[in-house]
């Protein structure tokens, strides 16, 4: 990887109370980062630190460059201790991933390898022997810089898991894409379900983007999700510790800068499906979907996703969208035909110490398997 002339870079591991120190610097870095991460926007990041259980234990890993007496933020990640009690001689931190299956740190385009090296050095000085990034875009610029930084300093780096998830990027407009990406039989069935649903009232699709509209649409989403199987199982946002305040703050503050939207499919004034979107630059992330289970025979979640797909492709401000879905998702994989390779990476902060790192690697690999098993069980219940 080619990097520019490196100004002196200082990295530190800070507590959540350091938010005030970052101020506008976080916004500046989020707007020019090498790889987008909607969940490290200031709106999402600050909301996490304010409300979520993992935010209460979070640390901010930040890097600053100095040039001509001017200091500029060039690296940032929100990290948390691993959940559960596992003895390991190699202490690690993980990227915060609750409701945020993207682990890519924000790294400025100037000297990214040096920035990542400085960030790993800050972890080493704080007594941490490893950094786990469970959802890293395998072919992204940050992943390449991380590998080069590890190679330069002879740091151990292992890939714990690899998979691909549905991704949307196409030069086609929305209507043409849907005609070509979805086979005729499925398209005809979706059209039939839409016609049957429309017989019950006026069917409308809308995307809320202004703060007040987003706030109202989010409340409808939360009610819709809580009324379904997630509510019954206690996994809906409305029932999770700190989750509703987190999303309310992230949505309102994000909408003020165009970083959060809510898509809704409504029958007259009744929402039958809704989806949450986070935006970073020209990149969108499809966070969550909820639907009215009384209308399940019409597949409202599918109809919403079809409308949203066309909307995103027709939006001149959006180039691509990440589904954030599990590999092989039965619905979105058939609509978004692109694939985004994802890897779970563990990188050491010290050369050598092979036994300590091997133990940490085994613990993290077991953690990944447990998470995969939990997801599979939830999909069976859905």
Coordinates of C-alpha atoms in Angstrom, one line a residue:
X1 CA 0.0 0.0 0.0
X2 CA 1.3 3.4 -0.9
X3 CA 1.2 6.0 1.8
X4 CA 2.0 9.7 1.9
X5 CA 4.8 11.4 3.9
X6 CA 4.0 10.5 7.5
X7 CA 3.6 13.4 10.0
X8 CA 4.1 12.4 13.6
X9 CA 1.2 10.3 14.8
X10 CA 0.2 9.9 18.4
X11 CA -2.4 7.3 19.4
X12 CA -4.1 6.9 22.8
X13 CA -6.7 4.7 24.4
X14 CA -9.4 6.8 26.1
X15 CA -12.5 6.4 28.1
X16 CA -16.0 7.5 27.1
X17 CA -15.6 10.8 28.9
X18 CA -13.2 11.8 26.2
X19 CA -16.0 12.6 23.8
X20 CA -15.8 16.3 24.4
X21 CA -12.1 16.2 23.4
X22 CA -13.0 14.9 19.9
X23 CA -15.7 17.5 19.2
X24 CA -15.8 18.3 15.4
X25 CA -12.7 16.2 14.7
X26 CA -14.8 13.0 14.7
X27 CA -17.1 14.5 12.0
X28 CA -14.1 15.5 9.9
X29 CA -12.6 12.0 10.0
X30 CA -15.9 10.2 9.3
X31 CA -16.3 12.3 6.2
X32 CA -12.9 11.5 4.7
X33 CA -12.2 8.0 6.0
X34 CA -10.6 5.4 3.7
X35 CA -13.5 2.9 4.1
X36 CA -17.0 3.9 5.2
X37 CA -18.4 2.7 8.5
X38 CA -21.9 4.1 9.2
X39 CA -21.7 2.8 12.8
X40 CA -18.7 4.9 13.5
X41 CA -20.4 8.1 12.5
X42 CA -20.5 10.6 15.4
X43 CA -24.2 10.0 15.8
X44 CA -24.0 6.2 16.2
X45 CA -20.7 6.3 18.1
X46 CA -21.9 8.8 20.7
X47 CA -25.3 7.1 21.1
X48 CA -23.5 3.8 21.7
X49 CA -21.4 5.4 24.4
X50 CA -24.4 7.0 26.0
X51 CA -26.9 4.1 26.1
X52 CA -25.7 0.6 25.2
X53 CA -24.3 -1.9 27.8
X54 CA -21.1 -2.3 25.7
X55 CA -20.8 1.4 25.5
X56 CA -20.5 1.7 29.2
X57 CA -17.4 -0.4 29.1
X58 CA -16.1 1.0 25.8
X59 CA -12.8 2.6 25.1
X60 CA -12.0 5.1 22.3
X61 CA -8.9 4.2 20.4
X62 CA -7.9 7.4 18.6
X63 CA -4.9 8.6 16.6
X64 CA -3.9 12.2 15.9
X65 CA -1.3 13.6 13.4
X66 CA 0.6 16.7 14.0
X67 CA 1.8 19.0 11.3
X68 CA 3.0 22.6 11.6
X69 CA 1.5 22.9 15.1
X70 CA -1.9 21.6 13.8
X71 CA -3.5 18.5 15.2
X72 CA -5.9 16.4 13.1
X73 CA -7.8 13.2 14.0
X74 CA -6.6 10.4 11.6
X75 CA -7.8 7.2 13.3
X76 CA -10.8 6.1 15.5
X77 CA -12.4 2.9 16.7
X78 CA -14.8 2.1 19.6
X79 CA -13.6 -1.0 21.4
X80 CA -15.0 -3.1 24.2
X81 CA -13.8 -6.0 26.3
X82 CA -14.9 -9.5 25.1
X83 CA -18.1 -10.7 26.7
X84 CA -18.1 -13.6 29.1
X85 CA -15.4 -14.8 31.4
X86 CA -12.5 -16.5 29.6
X87 CA -9.1 -16.8 31.0
X88 CA -6.4 -15.8 28.5
X89 CA -2.8 -14.7 29.1
X90 CA -3.3 -12.2 26.2
X91 CA -5.8 -9.4 27.0
X92 CA -7.7 -8.3 23.9
X93 CA -10.2 -5.6 23.0
X94 CA -12.9 -6.1 20.3
X95 CA -14.6 -3.6 18.0
X96 CA -18.1 -2.8 19.5
X97 CA -20.5 -4.8 17.4
X98 CA -23.9 -4.8 19.1
X99 CA -26.3 -3.6 16.4
X100 CA -23.2 -2.8 14.3
X101 CA -21.8 -5.7 12.3
X102 CA -19.0 -3.6 10.7
X103 CA -15.6 -3.5 12.4
X104 CA -13.7 -1.2 10.1
X105 CA -11.9 1.5 12.0
X106 CA -12.1 5.1 10.7
X107 CA -8.7 5.7 9.2
X108 CA -7.7 8.8 7.2
X109 CA -6.2 8.4 3.7
X110 CA -2.9 10.0 4.7
X111 CA -0.4 7.4 5.9
X112 CA -3.0 4.7 6.9
X113 CA -0.3 2.1 7.7
X114 CA 1.5 4.4 10.1
X115 CA -1.9 5.3 11.7
X116 CA -2.8 1.7 12.3
X117 CA 0.7 1.0 13.7
X118 CA 0.3 3.8 16.1
X119 CA -3.1 2.6 17.2
X120 CA -1.8 -1.0 17.8
X121 CA 1.1 0.6 19.7
X122 CA -1.4 2.4 22.0
X123 CA -3.1 -0.9 22.8
X124 CA 0.3 -2.5 23.5
X125 CA 1.2 0.4 25.9
X126 CA -2.1 0.0 27.7
X127 CA -1.4 -3.7 28.3
X128 CA -3.5 -5.3 25.6
X129 CA -2.0 -8.0 23.5
X130 CA -4.6 -8.2 20.7
X131 CA -7.3 -6.5 18.7
X132 CA -10.3 -8.4 17.4
X133 CA -12.2 -7.1 14.4
X134 CA -15.1 -9.5 13.8
X135 CA -16.6 -7.8 10.7
X136 CA -13.9 -6.4 8.5
X137 CA -14.3 -5.9 4.8
X138 CA -11.7 -8.3 3.4
X139 CA -10.7 -6.3 0.3
X140 CA -11.1 -2.9 1.9
X141 CA -8.2 -0.4 2.1
X142 CA -8.2 -0.5 5.9
X143 CA -7.8 -4.3 5.8
X144 CA -4.8 -3.9 3.5
X145 CA -3.2 -1.3 5.7
X146 CA -3.7 -3.5 8.8
X147 CA -2.0 -6.4 7.1
X148 CA 0.9 -4.2 6.0
X149 CA 1.3 -2.7 9.5
X150 CA 1.3 -6.2 11.0
X151 CA 3.9 -7.4 8.4
X152 CA 6.2 -4.4 9.0
X153 CA 6.3 -5.0 12.8
X154 CA 6.2 -8.8 12.6
X155 CA 2.9 -8.9 14.5
X156 CA 0.8 -12.1 14.4
X157 CA -2.5 -11.8 12.4
X158 CA -5.0 -14.6 11.9
X159 CA -8.3 -14.8 10.1
X160 CA -10.8 -16.5 12.4
X161 CA -13.8 -16.6 10.0
X162 CA -14.7 -15.7 6.4
X163 CA -18.0 -15.3 4.7
X164 CA -19.8 -13.3 2.1
X165 CA -23.0 -11.2 2.6
X166 CA -25.4 -9.7 0.1
X167 CA -24.3 -6.4 -1.3
X168 CA -26.0 -3.9 -3.7
X169 CA -24.0 -2.1 -6.4
X170 CA -25.2 -1.7 -10.0
X171 CA -25.1 0.8 -12.8
X172 CA -28.7 0.0 -13.6
X173 CA -31.7 2.0 -12.4
X174 CA -34.0 0.4 -9.9
X175 CA -36.7 -0.9 -12.2
X176 CA -34.2 -2.4 -14.7
X177 CA -32.1 -4.0 -12.0
X178 CA -35.1 -5.7 -10.4
X179 CA -36.1 -7.0 -13.9
X180 CA -32.7 -8.5 -14.5
X181 CA -31.7 -9.6 -11.0
X182 CA -34.8 -11.5 -10.0
X183 CA -36.1 -14.5 -11.9
X184 CA -39.4 -14.2 -13.6
X185 CA -41.2 -16.6 -11.3
X186 CA -40.3 -14.8 -8.1
X187 CA -41.0 -11.4 -9.7
X188 CA -44.5 -12.6 -10.8
X189 CA -45.2 -13.9 -7.3
X190 CA -44.1 -10.6 -5.7
X191 CA -46.3 -8.7 -8.1
X192 CA -49.2 -11.0 -7.2
X193 CA -48.7 -10.4 -3.5
X194 CA -48.5 -6.7 -4.0
X195 CA -51.8 -6.6 -6.0
X196 CA -53.5 -8.7 -3.3
X197 CA -52.3 -6.4 -0.5
X198 CA -53.3 -3.3 -2.5
X199 CA -56.8 -4.7 -2.7
X200 CA -57.1 -3.9 1.1
X201 CA -56.3 -0.2 0.8
X202 CA -53.8 2.3 -0.6
X203 CA -50.3 0.9 -0.5
X204 CA -47.5 3.5 -0.3
X205 CA -43.7 3.3 0.1
X206 CA -41.8 6.2 1.7
X207 CA -38.4 7.0 3.1
X208 CA -38.1 9.4 6.0
X209 CA -34.9 11.5 6.1
X210 CA -35.7 14.7 8.0
X211 CA -35.2 14.5 11.8
X212 CA -38.8 14.9 12.9
X213 CA -40.0 12.5 10.2
X214 CA -37.3 9.9 11.1
X215 CA -38.3 10.2 14.8
X216 CA -41.9 9.4 14.0
X217 CA -41.0 6.6 11.6
X218 CA -38.6 5.0 14.0
X219 CA -41.3 4.8 16.7
X220 CA -43.6 3.0 14.2
X221 CA -40.8 0.6 13.4
X222 CA -40.2 -0.1 17.1
X223 CA -43.9 -0.8 17.7
X224 CA -44.0 -3.0 14.6
X225 CA -41.0 -5.1 15.7
X226 CA -42.2 -5.4 19.3
X227 CA -45.6 -6.7 18.2
X228 CA -43.9 -9.6 16.4
X229 CA -41.9 -12.7 17.2
X230 CA -38.9 -10.6 18.4
X231 CA -41.2 -8.9 21.0
X232 CA -42.5 -12.3 22.1
X233 CA -38.9 -13.6 22.4
X234 CA -37.7 -10.5 24.2
X235 CA -35.1 -9.7 21.5
X236 CA -36.9 -6.6 20.0
X237 CA -35.2 -3.3 20.3
X238 CA -37.9 -2.1 22.7
X239 CA -37.0 -4.9 25.1
X240 CA -33.2 -4.8 25.0
X241 CA -31.2 -2.9 27.6
X242 CA -30.6 0.6 26.3
X243 CA -31.4 -0.2 22.7
X244 CA -34.4 2.0 22.2
X245 CA -32.7 5.1 23.6
X246 CA -29.6 4.2 21.5
X247 CA -31.6 4.1 18.3
X248 CA -33.6 7.2 19.1
X249 CA -30.5 9.3 19.6
X250 CA -28.6 7.8 16.7
X251 CA -31.7 8.3 14.4
X252 CA -32.4 11.9 15.4
X253 CA -28.8 13.0 15.4
X254 CA -27.9 11.0 12.3
X255 CA -30.9 12.4 10.4
X256 CA -29.6 15.9 11.1
X257 CA -26.6 15.1 8.9
X258 CA -28.3 12.7 6.5
X259 CA -26.8 9.6 8.2
X260 CA -30.1 7.9 9.1
X261 CA -33.3 7.0 7.3
X262 CA -36.4 4.9 7.8
X263 CA -38.2 3.2 5.0
X264 CA -41.9 2.3 5.4
X265 CA -44.4 0.3 3.4
X266 CA -47.9 1.4 4.6
X267 CA -51.4 0.2 3.9
X268 CA -53.4 3.4 4.2
X269 CA -51.9 4.7 7.5
X270 CA -50.9 1.3 8.8
X271 CA -47.2 0.3 8.5
X272 CA -47.0 -3.2 7.3
X273 CA -43.2 -3.3 7.0
X274 CA -40.3 -0.9 7.9
X275 CA -36.5 -0.9 7.6
X276 CA -33.7 1.2 9.2
X277 CA -30.8 2.6 7.1
X278 CA -27.5 4.1 8.1
X279 CA -25.6 6.3 5.6
X280 CA -21.9 7.1 5.4
X281 CA -21.0 9.2 2.5
X282 CA -22.2 7.4 -0.6
X283 CA -22.6 4.1 1.2
X284 CA -25.8 2.7 2.9
X285 CA -26.3 0.0 5.4
X286 CA -29.6 -1.9 5.7
X287 CA -29.7 -2.3 9.5
X288 CA -33.0 -4.0 10.4
X289 CA -36.4 -4.9 9.0
X290 CA -39.7 -5.5 10.8
X291 CA -43.1 -6.4 9.4
X292 CA -46.7 -6.9 10.4
X293 CA -47.1 -10.6 11.0
X294 CA -50.8 -10.4 10.5
X295 CA -49.9 -9.6 6.9
X296 CA -47.3 -12.2 6.5
X297 CA -49.1 -14.0 3.7
X298 CA -48.4 -11.0 1.5
X299 CA -44.6 -11.0 2.3
X300 CA -44.5 -7.3 3.3
X301 CA -40.9 -7.5 4.2
X302 CA -40.0 -8.7 0.8
X303 CA -42.1 -6.0 -0.9
X304 CA -40.4 -3.3 1.3
X305 CA -37.0 -4.6 0.3
X306 CA -37.9 -4.6 -3.4
X307 CA -39.1 -0.9 -3.1
X308 CA -36.0 0.0 -1.1
X309 CA -33.7 -1.6 -3.6
X310 CA -35.1 0.5 -6.4
X311 CA -35.0 3.6 -4.2
X312 CA -31.3 3.2 -3.4
X313 CA -30.4 2.5 -7.0
X314 CA -32.3 5.5 -8.2
X315 CA -30.7 7.8 -5.5
X316 CA -27.9 9.8 -7.1
X317 CA -26.3 10.3 -3.7
X318 CA -25.9 6.5 -3.0
X319 CA -23.4 4.2 -4.8
X320 CA -23.7 1.0 -2.8
X321 CA -25.5 -0.7 0.1
X322 CA -24.4 -3.4 2.5
X323 CA -27.2 -5.8 3.6
X324 CA -25.4 -6.6 6.9
X325 CA -27.1 -10.0 6.6
X326 CA -25.8 -13.4 7.5
X327 CA -24.3 -15.4 4.7
X328 CA -26.9 -17.2 2.6
X329 CA -29.8 -15.1 3.9
X330 CA -33.0 -16.6 2.2
X331 CA -34.5 -13.3 1.2
X332 CA -31.9 -10.6 0.6
X333 CA -29.4 -12.9 -1.2
X334 CA -31.9 -13.4 -4.0
X335 CA -32.4 -9.7 -4.5
X336 CA -29.0 -8.2 -3.9
X337 CA -26.8 -10.3 -6.1
X338 CA -23.5 -8.7 -5.3
X339 CA -21.4 -10.1 -2.5
X340 CA -19.2 -8.4 0.1
X341 CA -16.4 -10.6 1.5
X342 CA -16.2 -10.3 5.3
X343 CA -13.5 -11.7 7.6
X344 CA -13.0 -11.9 11.4
X345 CA -9.4 -10.9 12.2
X346 CA -7.3 -11.1 15.4
X347 CA -4.1 -9.1 15.3
X348 CA -1.5 -9.1 18.0
X349 CA 0.2 -6.0 19.3
X350 CA 3.5 -7.6 20.2
X351 CA 5.8 -9.7 18.1
X352 CA 6.5 -13.1 19.6
X353 CA 4.6 -14.4 22.6
X354 CA 3.2 -17.3 20.4
X355 CA 1.7 -19.3 23.2
X356 CA -0.3 -16.3 24.7
X357 CA -1.6 -15.3 21.3
X358 CA -2.5 -18.9 20.4
X359 CA -4.7 -19.1 23.6
X360 CA -6.4 -15.8 22.7
X361 CA -6.9 -17.1 19.1
X362 CA -8.6 -20.2 20.4
X363 CA -10.9 -18.2 22.7
X364 CA -11.9 -15.9 20.0
X365 CA -12.5 -18.7 17.5
X366 CA -14.8 -20.4 20.0
X367 CA -16.6 -17.1 20.5
X368 CA -17.2 -16.8 16.8
X369 CA -18.6 -20.3 16.7
X370 CA -20.9 -19.6 19.6
X371 CA -22.2 -16.4 17.9
X372 CA -22.8 -18.3 14.7
X373 CA -24.8 -21.0 16.6
X374 CA -26.9 -18.4 18.3
X375 CA -27.7 -16.7 15.0
X376 CA -28.7 -20.0 13.5
X377 CA -31.0 -20.8 16.4
X378 CA -32.7 -17.3 16.1
X379 CA -33.2 -17.9 12.3
X380 CA -35.0 -21.2 13.1
X381 CA -37.3 -19.4 15.6
X382 CA -38.1 -16.7 13.1

